[in-house]
Amino acid sequence: MNTLGRRVDINLMPWRERLRERHTRRFQRVLVMAVCLGGLVAGGELLYAKHVEGVISARLEFIEARTQALEKNIEAVKSLEERREVMKQQMLLINELQHRRPLTPMIFDQLTATLATGVYFERISRTGDRLVLQGMAENNRQVSDQLRAMSRSPVFEQPRLEEVQAGTAGQSARRFTMDVTAHDMAVVASSKQGAMEGKP
């Protein structure tokens, strides 16, 4: 029997699903690498801060000894006191930086934690505290879910949907662009605590 006139249907859904899974796994690997890199950077900053703190502590001890030896020279003592105060301020700043977690690893942690089902990011750009996220979702509902999830994050503030584009012919996927501001959770908590303490 001649079958040349028959219609042949090809189901591309499994192929598309595998493609989405590959994209998701690739994005997750990139996130893990970024988090690990951020951890290495944070560790390096901590070691450097401790080294500087040790150097400053040694200098402070030297200044204390010089202060006792130069008590008769009032001007010299005053100059040393001023230098000691500057170094104390530097130590306070270093201690503050040690207790603040770097923002970049925190951003990637929260991007992973708030990632909605069916959504993956293709491009992430950062300028200061401002992030521009470009990604894909299977439908508009998932884009809305992603926006709501980011608005509940303690790190992200005022997420805005800048653009949504329909997929190519035969595809229901949506390409979107989001704009969001990121803040250090320690800074946010400190600001909230200060505001609460200021209330009568």
C-alpha positions as a printed Julia matrix, in Angstrom:
200×3 Matrix{Float64}:
  0.0    0.0    0.0
  1.35   3.49  -0.9
  2.11   5.47   2.29
  3.67   8.5    0.67
  0.54  10.57   1.19
  0.32   9.89   4.94
  0.95  12.64   7.46
  3.87  12.04   9.8
  3.7   13.61  13.28
  6.9   14.02  15.26
  6.66  14.67  18.98
  9.36  17.18  19.95
  8.29  17.5   23.57
 10.84  14.96  24.92
 13.6   16.72  23.01
 12.53  20.11  24.36
 12.33  18.72  27.88
 15.85  17.32  27.63
 17.04  20.66  26.26
 15.48  22.51  29.21
 17.05  20.04  31.63
 20.46  20.56  30.05
 20.05  24.34  30.33
 18.98  24.01  33.95
 21.91  21.74  34.85
 24.3   24.07  33.07
 22.95  27.08  34.95
 23.16  25.23  38.27
 26.79  24.29  37.58
 27.57  27.93  36.83
 25.9   28.96  40.09
 27.88  26.38  42.09
 31.13  27.56  40.5
 30.24  31.19  41.22
 29.4   30.41  44.85
 32.67  28.5   45.28
 34.59  31.36  43.7
 32.82  33.81  45.99
 33.75  31.66  48.98
 37.41  31.66  47.94
 37.34  35.43  47.53
 35.69  35.83  50.94
 38.3   33.56  52.53
 41.12  35.54  50.95
 39.63  38.8   52.19
 39.33  37.37  55.69
 42.98  36.23  55.74
 44.13  39.59  54.43
 42.04  41.44  57.01
 43.54  39.34  59.83
 47.03  40.01  58.51
 46.41  43.76  58.4
 44.88  43.6   61.87
 48.05  41.93  63.2
 50.24  44.57  61.57
 48.13  47.36  63.01
 48.19  45.74  66.47
 52.0   45.61  66.34
 52.1   49.26  65.33
 49.8   50.2   68.18
 52.09  48.46  70.66
 55.05  50.33  69.22
 53.18  53.64  69.49
 52.3   52.91  73.12
 55.98  52.36  73.92
 57.0   55.53  72.12
 54.3   57.5   73.94
 55.73  56.53  77.33
 59.26  57.42  76.21
 58.26  60.85  74.86
 56.05  62.14  77.67
 58.2   65.3   77.97
 57.64  66.17  74.34
 53.98  67.24  74.27
 53.82  67.8   70.54
 55.3   64.4   69.78
 52.87  62.71  72.15
 49.93  64.52  70.57
 51.0   63.4   67.1
 51.33  59.81  68.23
 47.91  59.93  69.88
 46.38  61.12  66.64
 48.05  58.32  64.7
 46.86  55.8   67.26
 43.28  57.05  66.92
 43.46  56.7   63.14
 44.71  53.14  63.48
 41.95  52.32  65.95
 39.4   53.53  63.43
 41.06  51.34  60.81
 40.81  48.34  63.13
 37.14  49.05  63.76
 36.57  49.21  60.01
 38.41  45.92  59.46
 36.41  44.23  62.21
 33.2   45.48  60.63
 34.24  44.16  57.21
 35.12  40.79  58.75
 31.6   40.4   60.11
 29.92  41.37  56.86
 29.41  38.56  54.41
 30.44  39.46  50.83
 27.41  40.41  48.76
 28.26  38.48  45.58
 27.99  34.94  47.06
 24.83  36.05  48.87
 23.29  37.15  45.56
 23.94  33.76  43.94
 22.64  31.95  47.02
 19.39  33.89  46.81
 19.1   33.45  43.03
 19.25  29.7   43.6
 16.85  29.83  46.55
 14.24  31.91  44.69
 14.46  30.15  41.31
 10.92  29.23  40.27
 10.07  25.92  38.6
 10.54  26.05  34.83
 12.64  29.22  34.98
 16.34  29.56  34.22
 18.58  32.58  33.77
 20.68  33.04  30.65
 22.46  36.28  31.57
 23.13  38.15  34.84
 24.72  41.59  34.84
 25.51  43.72  37.89
 26.23  47.43  38.28
 26.77  48.27  41.95
 23.68  47.0   43.79
 21.57  46.82  40.61
 21.05  43.47  38.86
 19.64  42.87  35.38
 18.46  39.28  34.89
 17.64  37.79  31.49
 16.12  34.35  31.32
 13.53  31.94  29.96
 10.32  30.52  31.39
  7.79  28.06  30.04
  4.89  30.46  30.46
  3.82  33.82  31.89
  2.69  32.28  35.17
  6.21  31.07  35.9
  7.55  34.55  35.18
  5.08  35.94  37.74
  6.1   33.23  40.24
  9.74  34.23  39.83
  8.91  37.89  40.4
  6.97  37.09  43.59
  9.71  34.79  44.91
 12.34  37.5   44.48
 10.13  40.1   46.16
 10.02  37.87  49.28
 13.81  37.56  49.45
 15.6   39.54  52.21
 18.37  40.39  49.74
 16.38  41.53  46.69
 14.37  44.73  46.72
 11.8   46.1   44.28
 12.09  43.48  41.51
 10.64  44.83  38.27
  9.71  43.02  35.09
 11.18  45.08  32.26
 10.23  42.95  29.25
  8.58  39.68  28.25
  8.91  38.26  24.74
  7.0   35.35  23.29
  8.96  32.37  22.01
  9.47  31.54  18.37
  6.72  29.95  16.32
  5.57  26.69  17.83
  7.09  27.39  21.24
  5.32  28.58  24.39
  8.51  29.66  26.17
  8.82  33.26  27.3
 12.03  35.29  27.31
 12.06  37.91  30.07
 14.21  40.68  31.53
 14.05  41.64  35.23
 15.6   44.51  37.15
 16.25  44.18  40.89
 18.29  45.85  43.64
 20.4   43.67  45.96
 21.3   44.49  49.56
 23.5   42.83  52.18
 21.21  41.07  54.69
 23.37  42.33  57.57
 22.9   45.93  56.43
 19.16  45.45  55.97
 18.81  43.89  59.43
 20.84  46.7   60.99
 18.7   49.35  59.29
 15.47  47.7   60.43
 16.78  47.4   63.99
 17.76  51.07  64.01
 14.33  52.06  62.75
 12.62  49.98  65.44
 14.82  51.47  68.17
 13.92  54.96  66.99
 10.2   54.36  67.47
  8.66  55.69  70.72
